[in-house]
Coordinates of C-alpha atoms and ligand atoms in Angstrom, one line a residue:
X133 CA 15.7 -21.0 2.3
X134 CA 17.3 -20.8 -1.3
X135 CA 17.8 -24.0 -2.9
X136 CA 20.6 -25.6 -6.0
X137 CA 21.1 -24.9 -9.0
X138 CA 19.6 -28.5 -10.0
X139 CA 16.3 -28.1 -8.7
X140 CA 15.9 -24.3 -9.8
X141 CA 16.5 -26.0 -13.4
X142 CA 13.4 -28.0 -12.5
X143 CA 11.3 -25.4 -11.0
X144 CA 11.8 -22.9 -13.8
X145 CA 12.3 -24.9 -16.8
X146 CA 15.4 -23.5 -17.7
X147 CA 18.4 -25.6 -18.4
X148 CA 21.6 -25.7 -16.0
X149 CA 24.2 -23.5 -18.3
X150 CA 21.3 -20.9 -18.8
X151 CA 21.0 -20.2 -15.1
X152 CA 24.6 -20.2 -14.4
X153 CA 25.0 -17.8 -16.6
X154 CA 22.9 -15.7 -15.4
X155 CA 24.8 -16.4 -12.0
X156 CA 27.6 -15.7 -13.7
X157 CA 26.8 -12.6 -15.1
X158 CA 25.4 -11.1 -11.3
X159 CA 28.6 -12.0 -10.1
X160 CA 27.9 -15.3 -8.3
X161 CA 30.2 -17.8 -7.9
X162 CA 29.2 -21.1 -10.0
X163 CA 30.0 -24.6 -8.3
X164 CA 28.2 -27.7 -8.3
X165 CA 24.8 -27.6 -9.9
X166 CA 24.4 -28.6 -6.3
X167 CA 25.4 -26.2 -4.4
X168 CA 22.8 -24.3 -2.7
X169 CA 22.1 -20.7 -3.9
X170 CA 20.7 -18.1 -1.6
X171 CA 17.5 -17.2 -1.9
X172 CA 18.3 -13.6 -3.5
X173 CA 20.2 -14.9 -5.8
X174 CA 16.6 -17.5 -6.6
X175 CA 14.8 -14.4 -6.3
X176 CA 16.8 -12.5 -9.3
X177 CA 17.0 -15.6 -11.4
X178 CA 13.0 -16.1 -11.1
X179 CA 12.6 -12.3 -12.2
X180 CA 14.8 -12.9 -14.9
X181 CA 13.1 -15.9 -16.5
X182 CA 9.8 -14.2 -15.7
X183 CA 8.3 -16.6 -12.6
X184 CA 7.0 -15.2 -9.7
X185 CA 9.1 -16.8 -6.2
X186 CA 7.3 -15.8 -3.2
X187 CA 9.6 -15.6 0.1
X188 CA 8.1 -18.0 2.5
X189 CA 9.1 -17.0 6.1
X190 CA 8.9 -20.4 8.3
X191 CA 8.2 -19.9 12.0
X192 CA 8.8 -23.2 12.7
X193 CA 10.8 -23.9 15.9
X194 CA 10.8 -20.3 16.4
X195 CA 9.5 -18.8 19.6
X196 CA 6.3 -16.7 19.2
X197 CA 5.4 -14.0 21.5
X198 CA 2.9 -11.7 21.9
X199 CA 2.8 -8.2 20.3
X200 CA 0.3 -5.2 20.0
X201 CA -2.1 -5.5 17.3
X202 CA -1.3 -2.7 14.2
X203 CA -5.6 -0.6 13.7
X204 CA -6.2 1.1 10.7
X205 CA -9.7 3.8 10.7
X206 CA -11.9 3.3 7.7
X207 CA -15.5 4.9 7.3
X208 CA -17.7 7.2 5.2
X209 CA -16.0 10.9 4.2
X210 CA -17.0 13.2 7.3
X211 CA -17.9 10.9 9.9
X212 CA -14.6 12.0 11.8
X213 CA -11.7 9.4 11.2
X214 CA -8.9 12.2 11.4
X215 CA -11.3 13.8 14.6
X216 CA -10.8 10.5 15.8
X217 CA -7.2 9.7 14.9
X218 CA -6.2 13.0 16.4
X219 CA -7.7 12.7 19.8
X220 CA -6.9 8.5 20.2
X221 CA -3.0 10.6 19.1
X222 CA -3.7 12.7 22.0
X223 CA -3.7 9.4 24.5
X224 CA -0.3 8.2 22.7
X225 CA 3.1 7.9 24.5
X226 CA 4.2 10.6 22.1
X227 CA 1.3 13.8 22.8
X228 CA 2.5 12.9 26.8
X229 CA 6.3 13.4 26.5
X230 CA 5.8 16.1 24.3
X231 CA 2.7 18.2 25.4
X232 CA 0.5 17.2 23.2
X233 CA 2.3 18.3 20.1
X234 CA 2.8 15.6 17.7
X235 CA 4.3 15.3 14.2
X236 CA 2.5 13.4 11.6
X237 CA 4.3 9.9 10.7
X238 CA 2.0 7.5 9.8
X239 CA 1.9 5.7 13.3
X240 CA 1.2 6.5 16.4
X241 CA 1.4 3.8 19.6
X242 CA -1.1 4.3 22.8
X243 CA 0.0 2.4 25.7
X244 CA -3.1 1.2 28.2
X245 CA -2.6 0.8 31.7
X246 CA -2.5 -2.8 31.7
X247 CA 1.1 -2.0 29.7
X248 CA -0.6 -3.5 26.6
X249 CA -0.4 -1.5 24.0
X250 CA -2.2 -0.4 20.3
X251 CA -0.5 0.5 17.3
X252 CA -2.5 3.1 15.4
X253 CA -1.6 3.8 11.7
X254 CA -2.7 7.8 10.8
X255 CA -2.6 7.2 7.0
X256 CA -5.8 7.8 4.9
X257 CA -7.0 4.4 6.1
X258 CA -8.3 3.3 2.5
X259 CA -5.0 3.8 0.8
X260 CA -3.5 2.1 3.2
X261 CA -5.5 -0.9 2.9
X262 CA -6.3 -1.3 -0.6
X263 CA -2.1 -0.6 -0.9
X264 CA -1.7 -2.9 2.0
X265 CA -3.6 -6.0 0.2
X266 CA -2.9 -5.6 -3.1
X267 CA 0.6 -6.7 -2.3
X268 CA -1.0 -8.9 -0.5
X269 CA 0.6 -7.7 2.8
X270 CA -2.4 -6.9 5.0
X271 CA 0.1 -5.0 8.0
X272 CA -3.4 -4.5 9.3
X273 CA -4.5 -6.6 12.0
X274 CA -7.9 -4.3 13.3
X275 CA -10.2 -2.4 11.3
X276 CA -11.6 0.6 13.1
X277 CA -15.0 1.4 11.3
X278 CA -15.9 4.6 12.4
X279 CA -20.2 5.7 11.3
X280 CA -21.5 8.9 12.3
X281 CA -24.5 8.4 14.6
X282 CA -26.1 11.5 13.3
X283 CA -25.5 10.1 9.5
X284 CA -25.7 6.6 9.8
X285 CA -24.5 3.7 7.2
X286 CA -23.2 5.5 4.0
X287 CA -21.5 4.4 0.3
X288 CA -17.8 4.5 1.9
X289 CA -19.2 2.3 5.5
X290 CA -20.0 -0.1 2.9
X291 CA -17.0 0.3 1.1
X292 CA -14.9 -0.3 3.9
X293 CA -17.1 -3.2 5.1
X294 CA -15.9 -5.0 2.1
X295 CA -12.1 -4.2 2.2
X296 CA -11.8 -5.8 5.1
X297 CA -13.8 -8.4 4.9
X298 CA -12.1 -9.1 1.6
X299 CA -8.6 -9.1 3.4
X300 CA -10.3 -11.3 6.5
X301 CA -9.9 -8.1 8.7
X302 CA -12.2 -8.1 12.2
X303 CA -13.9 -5.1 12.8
X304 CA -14.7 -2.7 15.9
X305 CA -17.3 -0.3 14.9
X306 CA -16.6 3.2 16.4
X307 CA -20.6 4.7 16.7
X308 CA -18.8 8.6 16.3
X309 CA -20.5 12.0 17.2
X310 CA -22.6 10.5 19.7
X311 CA -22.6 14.3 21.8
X312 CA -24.2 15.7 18.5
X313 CA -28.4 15.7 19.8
X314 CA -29.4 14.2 16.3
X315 CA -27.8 11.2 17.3
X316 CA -29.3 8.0 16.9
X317 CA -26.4 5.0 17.8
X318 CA -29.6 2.5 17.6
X319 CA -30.2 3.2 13.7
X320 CA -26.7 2.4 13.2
X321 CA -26.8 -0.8 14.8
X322 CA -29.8 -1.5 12.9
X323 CA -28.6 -0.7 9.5
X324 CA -25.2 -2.3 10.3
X325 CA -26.9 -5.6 11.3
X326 CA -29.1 -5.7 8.3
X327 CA -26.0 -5.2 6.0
X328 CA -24.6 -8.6 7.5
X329 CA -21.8 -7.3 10.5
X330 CA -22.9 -9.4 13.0
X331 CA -22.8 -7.1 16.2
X332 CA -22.2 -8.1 19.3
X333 CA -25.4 -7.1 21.0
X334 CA -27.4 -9.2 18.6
X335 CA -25.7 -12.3 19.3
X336 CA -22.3 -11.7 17.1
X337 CA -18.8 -10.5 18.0
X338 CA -18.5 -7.6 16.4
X339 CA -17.9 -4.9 19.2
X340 CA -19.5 -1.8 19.4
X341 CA -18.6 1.4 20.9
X342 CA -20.5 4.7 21.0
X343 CA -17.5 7.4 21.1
X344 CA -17.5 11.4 20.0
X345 CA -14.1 12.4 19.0
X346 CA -15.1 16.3 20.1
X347 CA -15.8 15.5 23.4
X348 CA -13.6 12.1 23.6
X349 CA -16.3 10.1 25.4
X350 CA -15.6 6.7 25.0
X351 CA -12.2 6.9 23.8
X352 CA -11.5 4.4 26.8
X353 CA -13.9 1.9 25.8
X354 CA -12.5 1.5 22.1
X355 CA -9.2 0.9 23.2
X356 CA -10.7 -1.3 25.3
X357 CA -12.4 -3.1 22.6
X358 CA -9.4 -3.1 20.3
X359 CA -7.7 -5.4 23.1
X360 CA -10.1 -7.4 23.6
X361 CA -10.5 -8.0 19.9
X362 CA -6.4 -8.4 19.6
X363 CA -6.7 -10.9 23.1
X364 CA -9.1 -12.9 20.8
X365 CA -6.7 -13.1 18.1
X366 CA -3.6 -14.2 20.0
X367 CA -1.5 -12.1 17.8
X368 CA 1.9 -13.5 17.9
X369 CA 5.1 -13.3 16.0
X370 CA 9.0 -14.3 15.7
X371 CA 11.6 -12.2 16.9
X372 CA 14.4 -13.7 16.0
X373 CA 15.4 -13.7 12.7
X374 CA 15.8 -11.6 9.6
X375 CA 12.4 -9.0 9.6
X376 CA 9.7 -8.7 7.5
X377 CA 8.1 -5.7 7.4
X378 CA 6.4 -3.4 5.5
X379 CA 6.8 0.5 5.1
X380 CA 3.7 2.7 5.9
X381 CA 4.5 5.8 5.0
X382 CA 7.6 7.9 3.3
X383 CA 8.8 11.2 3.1
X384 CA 11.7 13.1 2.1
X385 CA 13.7 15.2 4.3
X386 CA 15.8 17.7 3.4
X387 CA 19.1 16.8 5.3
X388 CA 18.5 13.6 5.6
X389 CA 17.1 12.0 2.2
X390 CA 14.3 9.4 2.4
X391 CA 12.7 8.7 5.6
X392 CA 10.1 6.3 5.8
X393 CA 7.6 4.7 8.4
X394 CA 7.8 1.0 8.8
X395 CA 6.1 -2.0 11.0
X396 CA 7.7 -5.3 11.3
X397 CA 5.5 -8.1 11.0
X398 CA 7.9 -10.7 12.1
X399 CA 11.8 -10.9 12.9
X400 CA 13.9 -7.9 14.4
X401 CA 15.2 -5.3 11.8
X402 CA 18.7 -4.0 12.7
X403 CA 20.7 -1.0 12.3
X404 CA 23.3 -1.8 9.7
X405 CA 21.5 -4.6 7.6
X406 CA 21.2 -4.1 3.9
X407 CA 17.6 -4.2 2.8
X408 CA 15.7 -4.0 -0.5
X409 CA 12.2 -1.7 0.0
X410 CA 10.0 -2.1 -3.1
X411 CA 12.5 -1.5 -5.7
X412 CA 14.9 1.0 -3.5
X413 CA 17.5 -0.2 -1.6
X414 CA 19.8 0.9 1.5
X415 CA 21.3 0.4 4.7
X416 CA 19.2 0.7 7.8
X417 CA 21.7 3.8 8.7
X418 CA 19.0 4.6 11.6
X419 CA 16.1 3.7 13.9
X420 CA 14.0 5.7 15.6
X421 CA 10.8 5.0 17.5
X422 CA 8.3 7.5 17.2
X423 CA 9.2 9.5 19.8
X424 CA 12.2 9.8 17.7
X425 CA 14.2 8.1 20.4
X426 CA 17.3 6.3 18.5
X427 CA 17.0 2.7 18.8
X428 CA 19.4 -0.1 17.7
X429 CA 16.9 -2.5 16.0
X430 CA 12.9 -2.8 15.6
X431 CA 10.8 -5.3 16.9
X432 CA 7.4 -6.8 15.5
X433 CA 3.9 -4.1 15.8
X434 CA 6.2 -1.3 16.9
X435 CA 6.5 1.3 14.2
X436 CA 9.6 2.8 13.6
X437 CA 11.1 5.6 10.8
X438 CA 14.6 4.9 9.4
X439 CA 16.8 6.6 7.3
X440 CA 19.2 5.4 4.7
X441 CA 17.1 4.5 1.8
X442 CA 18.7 5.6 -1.9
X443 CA 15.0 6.3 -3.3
X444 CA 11.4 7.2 -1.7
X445 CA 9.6 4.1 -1.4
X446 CA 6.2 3.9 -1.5
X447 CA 3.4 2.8 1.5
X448 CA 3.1 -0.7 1.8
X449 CA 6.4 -2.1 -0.1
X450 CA 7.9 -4.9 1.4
X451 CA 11.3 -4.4 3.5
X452 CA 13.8 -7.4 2.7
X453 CA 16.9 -7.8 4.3
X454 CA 19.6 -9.1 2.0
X455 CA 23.5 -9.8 3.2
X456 CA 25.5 -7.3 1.3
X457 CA 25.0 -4.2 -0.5
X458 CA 25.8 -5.8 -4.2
X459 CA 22.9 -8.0 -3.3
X460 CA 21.1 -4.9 -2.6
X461 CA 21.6 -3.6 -5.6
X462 CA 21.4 -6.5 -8.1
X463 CA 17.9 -7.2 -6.8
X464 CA 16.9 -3.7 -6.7
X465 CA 17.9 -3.2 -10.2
X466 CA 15.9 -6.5 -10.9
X467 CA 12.6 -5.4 -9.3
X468 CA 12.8 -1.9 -10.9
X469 CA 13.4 -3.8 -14.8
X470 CA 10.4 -5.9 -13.9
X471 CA 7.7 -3.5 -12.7
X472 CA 8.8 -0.8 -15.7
X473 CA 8.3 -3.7 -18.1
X474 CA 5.1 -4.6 -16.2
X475 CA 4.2 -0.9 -16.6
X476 CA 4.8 -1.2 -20.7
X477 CA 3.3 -4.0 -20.8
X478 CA 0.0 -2.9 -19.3
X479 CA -0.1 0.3 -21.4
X480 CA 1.0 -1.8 -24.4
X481 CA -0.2 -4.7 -24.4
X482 CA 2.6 -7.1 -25.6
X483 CA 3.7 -4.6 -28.5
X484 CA 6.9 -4.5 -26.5
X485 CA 8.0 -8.3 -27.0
X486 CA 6.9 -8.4 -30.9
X487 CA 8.7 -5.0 -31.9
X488 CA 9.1 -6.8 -36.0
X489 CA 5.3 -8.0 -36.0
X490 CA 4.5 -4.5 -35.2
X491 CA 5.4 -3.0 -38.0
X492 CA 3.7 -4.8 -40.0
X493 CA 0.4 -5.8 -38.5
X494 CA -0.5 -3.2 -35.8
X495 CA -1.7 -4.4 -32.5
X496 CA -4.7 -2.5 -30.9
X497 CA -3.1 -0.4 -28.1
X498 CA -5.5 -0.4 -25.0
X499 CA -5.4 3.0 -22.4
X500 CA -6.9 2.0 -19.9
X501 CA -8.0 5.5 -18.4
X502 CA -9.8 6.3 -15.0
X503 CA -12.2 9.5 -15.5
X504 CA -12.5 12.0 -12.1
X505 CA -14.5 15.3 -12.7
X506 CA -16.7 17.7 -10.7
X507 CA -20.3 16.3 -11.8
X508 CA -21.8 13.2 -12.8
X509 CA -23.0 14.9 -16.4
X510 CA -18.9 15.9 -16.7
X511 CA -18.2 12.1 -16.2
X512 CA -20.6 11.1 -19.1
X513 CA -19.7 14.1 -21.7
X514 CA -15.9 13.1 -21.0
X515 CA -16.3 9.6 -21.1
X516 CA -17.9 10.2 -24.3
X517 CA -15.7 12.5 -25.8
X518 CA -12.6 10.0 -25.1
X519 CA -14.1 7.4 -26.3
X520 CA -14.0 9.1 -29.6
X521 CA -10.3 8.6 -29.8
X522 CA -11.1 4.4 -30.2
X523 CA -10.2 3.5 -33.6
X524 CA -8.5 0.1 -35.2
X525 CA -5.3 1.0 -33.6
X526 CA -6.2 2.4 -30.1
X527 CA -9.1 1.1 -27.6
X528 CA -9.9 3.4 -25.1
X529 CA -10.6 1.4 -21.8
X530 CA -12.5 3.5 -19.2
X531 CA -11.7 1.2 -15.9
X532 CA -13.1 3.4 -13.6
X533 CA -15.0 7.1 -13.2
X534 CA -16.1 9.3 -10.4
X535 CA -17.2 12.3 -8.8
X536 CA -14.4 14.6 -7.1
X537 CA -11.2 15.6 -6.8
X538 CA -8.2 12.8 -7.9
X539 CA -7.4 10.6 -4.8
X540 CA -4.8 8.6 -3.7
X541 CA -7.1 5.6 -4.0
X542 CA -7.5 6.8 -7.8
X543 CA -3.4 6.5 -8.2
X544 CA -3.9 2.9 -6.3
X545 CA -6.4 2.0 -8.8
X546 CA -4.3 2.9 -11.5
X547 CA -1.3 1.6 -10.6
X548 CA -3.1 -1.7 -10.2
X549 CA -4.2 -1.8 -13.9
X550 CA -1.7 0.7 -15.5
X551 CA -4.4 3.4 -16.4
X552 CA -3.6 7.1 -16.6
X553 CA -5.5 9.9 -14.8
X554 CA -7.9 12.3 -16.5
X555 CA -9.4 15.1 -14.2
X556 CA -11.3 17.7 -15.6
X557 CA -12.9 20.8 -14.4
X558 CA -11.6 19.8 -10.8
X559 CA -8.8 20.8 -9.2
X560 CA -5.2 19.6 -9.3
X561 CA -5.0 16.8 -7.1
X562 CA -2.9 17.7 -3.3
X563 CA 0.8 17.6 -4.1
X564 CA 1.1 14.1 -1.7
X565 CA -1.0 12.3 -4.5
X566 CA 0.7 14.1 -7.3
X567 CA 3.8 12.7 -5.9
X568 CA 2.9 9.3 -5.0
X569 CA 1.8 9.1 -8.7
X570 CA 4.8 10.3 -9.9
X571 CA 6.6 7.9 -7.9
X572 CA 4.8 5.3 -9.7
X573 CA 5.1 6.7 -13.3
X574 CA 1.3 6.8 -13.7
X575 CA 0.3 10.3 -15.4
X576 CA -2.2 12.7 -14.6
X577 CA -4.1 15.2 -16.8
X578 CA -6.2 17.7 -15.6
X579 CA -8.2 19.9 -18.0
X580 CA -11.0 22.4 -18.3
X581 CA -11.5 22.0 -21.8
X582 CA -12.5 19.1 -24.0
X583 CA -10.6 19.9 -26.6
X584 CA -7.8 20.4 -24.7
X585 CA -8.0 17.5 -23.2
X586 CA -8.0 15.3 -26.6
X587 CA -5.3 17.2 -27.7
X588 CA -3.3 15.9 -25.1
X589 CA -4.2 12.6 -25.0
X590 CA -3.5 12.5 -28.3
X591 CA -0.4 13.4 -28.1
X592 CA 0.2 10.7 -25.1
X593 CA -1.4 7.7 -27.1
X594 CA 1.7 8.7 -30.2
X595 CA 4.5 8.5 -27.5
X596 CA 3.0 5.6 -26.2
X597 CA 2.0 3.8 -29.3
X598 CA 3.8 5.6 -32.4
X599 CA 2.2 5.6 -35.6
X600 CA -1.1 4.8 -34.3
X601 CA -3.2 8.0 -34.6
Ligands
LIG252 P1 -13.2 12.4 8.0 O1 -13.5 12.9 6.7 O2 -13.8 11.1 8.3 O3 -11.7 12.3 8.4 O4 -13.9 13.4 9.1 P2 -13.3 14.6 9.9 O5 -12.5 14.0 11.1 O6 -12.6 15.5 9.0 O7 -14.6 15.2 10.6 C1 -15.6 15.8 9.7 C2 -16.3 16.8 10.5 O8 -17.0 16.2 11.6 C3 -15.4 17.9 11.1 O9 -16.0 19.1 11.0 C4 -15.3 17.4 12.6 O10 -15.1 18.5 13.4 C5 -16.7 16.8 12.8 N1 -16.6 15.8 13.9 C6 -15.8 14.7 13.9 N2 -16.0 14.0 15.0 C7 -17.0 14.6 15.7 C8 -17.7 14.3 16.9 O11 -17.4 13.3 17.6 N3 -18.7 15.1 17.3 C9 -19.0 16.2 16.5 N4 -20.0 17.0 17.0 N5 -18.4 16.5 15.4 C10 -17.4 15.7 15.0

């Protein structure tokens, strides 16, 4: 709900003529300093004056009913989570009507014979997540964690224990390659138990399924599990209403511009409305389902691809619906100003706001930098090596390093804390994480050279910071 003029005065701080011109100068009409003022409009003012506003959606009154719970698949690199998005695609509505062929969109549905049904999302489930919650947006109601029985508990298991514990995510764990004869489900269960998931069989409620996505044994029983786990959580949401919902995926097409995946969490999206995705904005121009039936609206858990965007947003931005296109616009523009001076700010550390002090008294500029190469002794001699570019002026902030090729988790990370990418004797990274990283203006440099490599940082921290080198 938005609220007047008068009591956004109190809330921000600001006097009354300093927000109404602001109103003034988005085109608003100024009354009363009573007068209630839509929530855009509070939205744009809050940006402006450098608060955050959170939208708060109220269900109160509104009916609740039941709808599919949304299952992302996490797990160790290799135990089979695309074998096993692939074949749970093949029970979906879509590899049925169309023979089994299926097009990649970041969501598939599988309807059970009960007519319940699960909402799968197909996206590098650790992206997805760690994108998900950092805008604190968790679309993700299920985790799938998928453990190779001939393998066992491994680095990522762990890793994707935590994520969604951290976002207060259940887990189903999905005991994979059970056909392969060095199978052993039972070690699992042992070493999941003793790393806290309290398992079903030993007195917990964390369901386990033994599954093998070559052979599809046990596909059944996971869906199974996933509904009971959903049953347990009485997932419910709004229809009515203006949607909140969240894209998982984009893509551009060639004849039609920006396409992207979405899910409503709550409300119905309609054709025609006038939303604000990330910092893009558009008119839903259409709907389909994915089985690319055009559909007039969207409806909570079902995932949907639209078309009519201006820009490609990116997974897990927020999809607000605003009433006109200027609002569109206006808060577009607004979002867009913030999270580029967010950007500057993280790569230069308040020099931006005290251009005169500056001059004089040089602040130390901080790159924060993440480090990806093929061996651990790369990681050190690079880490080393950049570290030699710290002097009074510059501070070289190593956030993160690893082993491997440059990931869209890497681009997450340093989105998150406005690092830039160095790669080096690795390969460039696939052209989906390349773009996504464009997209968010974070820069990668791959090298094969240590020299090289200096050079060109070098040359990045004087466009980023002139006169400090
Ligand atoms: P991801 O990295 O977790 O996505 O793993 P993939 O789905 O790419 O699978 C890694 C390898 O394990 C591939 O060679 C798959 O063919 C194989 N694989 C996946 N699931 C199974 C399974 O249930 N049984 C057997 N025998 N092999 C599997």
């Amino acid at each position: 709900e938005g609220m007047t003029i008068s009591e956004l005065a109190k809330r921000t701080g600001r006097s009354i003529p300093f927000l109404e011109e602001i109103l003034v100068n988005v085109g608003e009409e100024v009354g009363s300093e009573f007068d209630p003022v839509s929530i855009d409009v509070v939205e744009l003012i809050a940006m402006e004056v450098g608060v955050n506003v959170k939208r708060l959606h109220s269900n109160e009154g509104a009916e609740l009913l039941p709808r599919p719970p949304v299952v992302t698949v996490m797990g160790h690199v290799d135990h089979g989570k695309t074998s096993l998005l692939d074949a749970l695609c093949q029970t979906s509505v879509a590899a049925k009507e169309s023979g089994g062929i299926t097009q990649h969109l970041g969501a598939f549905v599988v309807d059970m014979p009960s007519g319940a049904s699960i909402t799968f999302l197909d996206t590098p489930g650790h992206a997805a997540l760690s994108a998900m919650r950092a805008r604190g947006a968790a679309v993700t109601d299920i985790v799938v964690l998928v453990v190779a029985a001939d393998d066992g508990v491994m680095p990522q298991t762990l890793e994707a224990m935590a994520h969604a514990k951290a976002a207060n995510v259940p887990v189903v764990v999905a005991v994979n390659k059970c056909d392969k004869p060095a199978a052993d489900p039972e070690r699992v269960r042992i070493q999941l138990g003793s790393e806290g998931l309290l398992l079903e069989d030993m007195g917990g409620d964390v369901q386990v399924v033994e599954v093998s996505a070559v052979t599809k044994a046990g596909l059944d029983k996971l869906e199974e599990a996933l509904l009971l786990q959903a049953e347990l959580m009485d997932l419910k949401a709004r229809i009515d209403g203006p949607a909140q919902a969240y894209v998982v995926e984009a893509r551009l097409d060639r004849g039609r511009g920006p396409m992207a995946t979405a899910i409503v969490k709550a409300g119905t999206l309609m054709c025609g409305q006038y939303v604000v995705v990330g910092a893009e904005w558009g008119k839903i121009r259409t709907i389909r389902d994915m089985l690319g039936k055009v559909k007039d609206k969207a409806l909570p858990s079902m995932p949907f691809e639209f078309e009519g965007l201006r820009g490609l947003p990116m997974a897990g931005d927020d999809i607000t619906v605003v009433n006109s296109e200027e609002r569109a616009r206006m808060l577009s523009e607004g979002r867009g100003k913030k999270l580029e001076k967010n950007r500057l700010e993280k790569i230069g550390e308040g020099r931006i706001e005290t251009p005169n002090e500056s001059e004089n008294v040089p602040e130390r500029v901080e790159l924060p930098i993440i480090v990806k190469a093929d061996v651990q002794g790369t990681v050190q001699a690079v880490t080393d090596a950049l570290k030699s570019l710290n002097s009074p002026q510059v501070f070289v902030n190593i956030v993160h390093v690893g082993v491997g090729v440059i990931s869209q988790s890497d681009v997450d990370l340093a989105q998150a804390c406005g690092a830039c990418i160095v790669g080096f004797n690795i390969r460039s990274p696939p052209s989906s994480v390349t773009q996504s990283a464009n997209r968010a203006s974070i820069q990668i440099k791959v090298h094969r050279v240590i020299y090289h490599l200096l050079e060109d940082l070098g040359n990045f921290i004087v466009d980023k910071a002139p006169g400090t080198l």
